[in-house]
């Protein structure tokens, strides 16, 4: 059954899920010309994990609940890159992905798997994926690009502000309006009859605030802080992503992930902790000790990441991964209320699954069912 067309769809959250939902809604053939679409973002587009994550994509690394969505979304990344020049516009490329074990306390007899990893360090290396199953994007550039594409469509807008309350129509139990506080601290109201909550790690708190504990409490998503550094090396590295297990000189263990990017930078992440989620993305900051650890690990992995080889530090940052309490993402129509959908809790796979999540949500909202992927196990 095709649902009655909403007159104004409001998407809360300007990360990859919210922006992809906005883009696919705005370009969907079933969208009426009169349907307005507004994206409401608290800080700026890609202000949280979509701006600071590594952008690693994997087609077939996923459990049964998300395998169909992930494979579809991985292929969608490839389609969008071909259609809109993803290579130039957001650093899309396929990659080789390796798992390596290093041990600085004893010399390895195996030859190094990559020219930029020193001889004698890598004790084992195996392929986790090749150019048909793993890829990468620069997530902030991707999210900003599709915000622009969304805004090229008629009756679309982006507003900066924090949603504070949702009022329902008494007769239909569907949204009537959302109140938000704008950049200047002034309260404003948006009349809307369809709401998508895609607020990343803030989804849980926001859902309770907008929908109350009985309904919103079932959309529990927390944030887990992860750190990253971005380094520009003197030499261009191979199109490789590394998942490491390192034994350092002092016997300490580390497992940084290392993603060489096409722009000559390398993204290195790890060092997660339990720092509580701040109220907004603007208040997220990294731990200096976690950043220092990543630099130490990077330098232990390869000389190309050392000051001696003129490495340039481009960024030292943190973001919160959105983790659903129930252990799998929340994608679909919210139960117990009409006209509210959610796309959140994608954990470390938000960049892989983000475009696909936006596509299936656009189908649910405008056609009444998800057609592009089986998301039955992700229903909130």
PDB file of C-alpha atoms in Angstrom, residues 6 13 44 80 94 146 172 224 231 267 311 322 356 368 374:
ATOM      1  CA  UNK A   6       3.640  13.766   3.326  1.00  0.00           C
ATOM      2  CA  UNK A  13      20.718  14.986  11.759  1.00  0.00           C
ATOM      3  CA  UNK A  44      27.084  21.788  10.806  1.00  0.00           C
ATOM      4  CA  UNK A  80      27.171   7.267  -7.017  1.00  0.00           C
ATOM      5  CA  UNK A  94      38.684   0.561  -4.300  1.00  0.00           C
ATOM      6  CA  UNK A 146      25.237  15.140  -1.305  1.00  0.00           C
ATOM      7  CA  UNK A 172      -3.809  10.841  13.604  1.00  0.00           C
ATOM      8  CA  UNK A 224      31.656   5.469  21.993  1.00  0.00           C
ATOM      9  CA  UNK A 231      49.165  12.516   8.471  1.00  0.00           C
ATOM     10  CA  UNK A 267      44.086   8.251   8.331  1.00  0.00           C
ATOM     11  CA  UNK A 311      55.531  13.943   7.989  1.00  0.00           C
ATOM     12  CA  UNK A 322      26.695   5.527  17.358  1.00  0.00           C
ATOM     13  CA  UNK A 356      21.775   2.440   1.572  1.00  0.00           C
ATOM     14  CA  UNK A 368       5.398   2.142   2.124  1.00  0.00           C
ATOM     15  CA  UNK A 374      16.017  -6.609   3.319  1.00  0.00           C
TER      16      UNK A 374
END
